[in-house]
Amino acid sequence: LEKGDILILDEHVDLPGAELHGSVILKELRARGYRGFACIRSGDSTEADKARSLQSGAQWHVGKEVWMRDLINQLRVEYRKFKEKEQWEIQPHEDLVMSRSSGSGAVSD
Protein backbone atom coordinates (compact mmCIF):
# COMPACT_ATOMS: atom_id res chain seq x y z
CA LEU A 1 0.00 0.00 0.00
CA GLU A 2 2.98 2.32 0.44
CA LYS A 3 3.11 2.72 -3.34
CA GLY A 4 -0.62 3.42 -3.72
CA ASP A 5 -1.56 6.86 -5.03
CA ILE A 6 -5.30 6.85 -4.34
CA LEU A 7 -7.21 5.08 -1.58
CA ILE A 8 -11.00 4.99 -1.44
CA LEU A 9 -12.52 3.55 1.72
CA ASP A 10 -16.13 2.90 2.60
CA GLU A 11 -16.96 4.40 6.00
CA HIS A 12 -19.16 1.46 7.03
CA VAL A 13 -17.57 -1.87 6.19
CA ASP A 14 -19.84 -4.68 7.31
CA LEU A 15 -18.12 -8.03 7.63
CA PRO A 16 -19.56 -11.13 9.25
CA GLY A 17 -19.03 -10.67 12.97
CA ALA A 18 -17.44 -7.23 12.69
CA GLU A 19 -18.21 -3.69 11.66
CA LEU A 20 -15.24 -1.62 10.56
CA HIS A 21 -15.06 2.09 9.81
CA GLY A 22 -13.03 3.48 6.94
CA SER A 23 -12.00 6.46 9.07
CA VAL A 24 -10.48 4.12 11.68
CA ILE A 25 -8.71 2.08 9.00
CA LEU A 26 -7.33 5.29 7.48
CA LYS A 27 -5.99 6.51 10.84
CA GLU A 28 -4.12 3.22 11.18
CA LEU A 29 -2.74 3.47 7.65
CA ARG A 30 -1.60 7.06 8.22
CA ALA A 31 0.12 5.99 11.45
CA ARG A 32 1.93 3.31 9.43
CA GLY A 33 3.16 5.87 6.91
CA TYR A 34 0.60 5.99 4.09
CA ARG A 35 1.01 9.44 2.45
CA GLY A 36 -1.18 9.12 -0.64
CA PHE A 37 -4.56 10.64 -1.42
CA ALA A 38 -7.40 9.19 0.65
CA CYS A 39 -11.14 9.44 0.21
CA ILE A 40 -13.90 8.22 2.52
CA ARG A 41 -17.14 7.27 0.78
CA SER A 42 -20.19 7.14 2.98
CA GLY A 43 -23.96 7.01 2.95
CA ASP A 44 -23.83 9.71 5.61
CA SER A 45 -22.93 13.17 4.34
CA THR A 46 -23.65 15.36 7.34
CA GLU A 47 -21.07 17.96 8.34
CA ALA A 48 -20.12 15.77 11.33
CA ASP A 49 -19.44 12.81 9.01
CA LYS A 50 -17.36 14.95 6.68
CA ALA A 51 -15.41 16.32 9.64
CA ARG A 52 -14.74 12.78 10.94
CA SER A 53 -13.40 11.77 7.53
CA LEU A 54 -11.09 14.77 7.32
CA GLN A 55 -9.91 14.31 10.92
CA SER A 56 -8.99 10.71 10.10
CA GLY A 57 -6.61 11.96 7.41
CA ALA A 58 -8.83 11.89 4.32
CA GLN A 59 -8.47 14.63 1.75
CA TRP A 60 -12.05 14.16 0.55
CA HIS A 61 -15.39 12.84 1.82
CA VAL A 62 -17.99 11.88 -0.77
CA GLY A 63 -21.52 10.63 -0.32
CA LYS A 64 -22.81 7.44 -1.89
CA GLU A 65 -25.59 9.45 -3.52
CA VAL A 66 -23.01 10.83 -5.97
CA TRP A 67 -23.19 9.04 -9.31
CA MET A 68 -20.03 7.11 -10.19
CA ARG A 69 -19.35 9.24 -13.29
CA ASP A 70 -19.58 12.40 -11.19
CA LEU A 71 -17.48 10.82 -8.45
CA ILE A 72 -14.71 10.03 -10.94
CA ASN A 73 -14.77 13.56 -12.37
CA GLN A 74 -14.64 15.15 -8.91
CA LEU A 75 -11.98 12.66 -7.81
CA ARG A 76 -9.75 13.94 -10.60
CA VAL A 77 -10.21 17.51 -9.34
CA GLU A 78 -9.59 16.59 -5.70
CA TYR A 79 -6.53 14.48 -6.55
CA ARG A 80 -5.07 17.28 -8.66
CA LYS A 81 -5.48 19.70 -5.72
CA PHE A 82 -3.77 17.16 -3.46
CA LYS A 83 -0.82 16.78 -5.84
CA GLU A 84 -0.48 20.56 -6.26
CA LYS A 85 -0.41 21.04 -2.49
CA GLU A 86 2.10 18.20 -2.17
CA GLN A 87 4.29 19.82 -4.84
CA TRP A 88 4.05 23.19 -3.05
CA GLU A 89 5.26 21.59 0.18
CA ILE A 90 8.18 19.94 -1.61
CA GLN A 91 9.17 22.99 -3.69
CA PRO A 92 8.01 26.26 -2.09
CA HIS A 93 6.80 29.00 -4.37
CA GLU A 94 9.75 30.84 -5.97
CA ASP A 95 8.63 34.31 -4.78
CA LEU A 96 8.42 33.06 -1.20
CA VAL A 97 11.91 31.60 -1.35
CA MET A 98 13.32 34.80 -2.87
CA SER A 99 11.61 36.94 -0.24
CA ARG A 100 13.04 34.86 2.59
CA SER A 101 16.52 34.82 1.13
CA SER A 102 16.57 38.60 0.71
CA GLY A 103 16.18 38.99 4.46
CA SER A 104 13.35 41.48 4.07
CA GLY A 105 11.05 39.47 6.29
CA ALA A 106 8.20 40.15 3.90
CA VAL A 107 6.38 37.19 2.44
CA SER A 108 4.78 37.54 -0.95
CA ASP A 109 2.44 35.24 -2.84
Short mmCIF file of C-alpha atoms in Angstrom, two decimals, residues 7-15 18-29 39-44 49 52-53 56:
data_model
loop_
_atom_site.label_atom_id
_atom_site.label_comp_id
_atom_site.label_asym_id
_atom_site.label_seq_id
_atom_site.Cartn_x
_atom_site.Cartn_y
_atom_site.Cartn_z
CA LEU A 7 -7.21 5.08 -1.58
CA ILE A 8 -11.00 4.99 -1.44
CA LEU A 9 -12.52 3.55 1.72
CA ASP A 10 -16.13 2.90 2.60
CA GLU A 11 -16.96 4.40 6.00
CA HIS A 12 -19.16 1.46 7.03
CA VAL A 13 -17.57 -1.87 6.19
CA ASP A 14 -19.84 -4.68 7.31
CA LEU A 15 -18.12 -8.03 7.63
CA ALA A 18 -17.44 -7.23 12.69
CA GLU A 19 -18.21 -3.69 11.66
CA LEU A 20 -15.24 -1.62 10.56
CA HIS A 21 -15.06 2.09 9.81
CA GLY A 22 -13.03 3.48 6.94
CA SER A 23 -12.00 6.46 9.07
CA VAL A 24 -10.48 4.12 11.68
CA ILE A 25 -8.71 2.08 9.00
CA LEU A 26 -7.33 5.29 7.48
CA LYS A 27 -5.99 6.51 10.84
CA GLU A 28 -4.12 3.22 11.18
CA LEU A 29 -2.74 3.47 7.65
CA CYS A 39 -11.14 9.44 0.21
CA ILE A 40 -13.90 8.22 2.52
CA ARG A 41 -17.14 7.27 0.78
CA SER A 42 -20.19 7.14 2.98
CA GLY A 43 -23.96 7.01 2.95
CA ASP A 44 -23.83 9.71 5.61
CA ASP A 49 -19.44 12.81 9.01
CA ARG A 52 -14.74 12.78 10.94
CA SER A 53 -13.40 11.77 7.53
CA SER A 56 -8.99 10.71 10.10
#
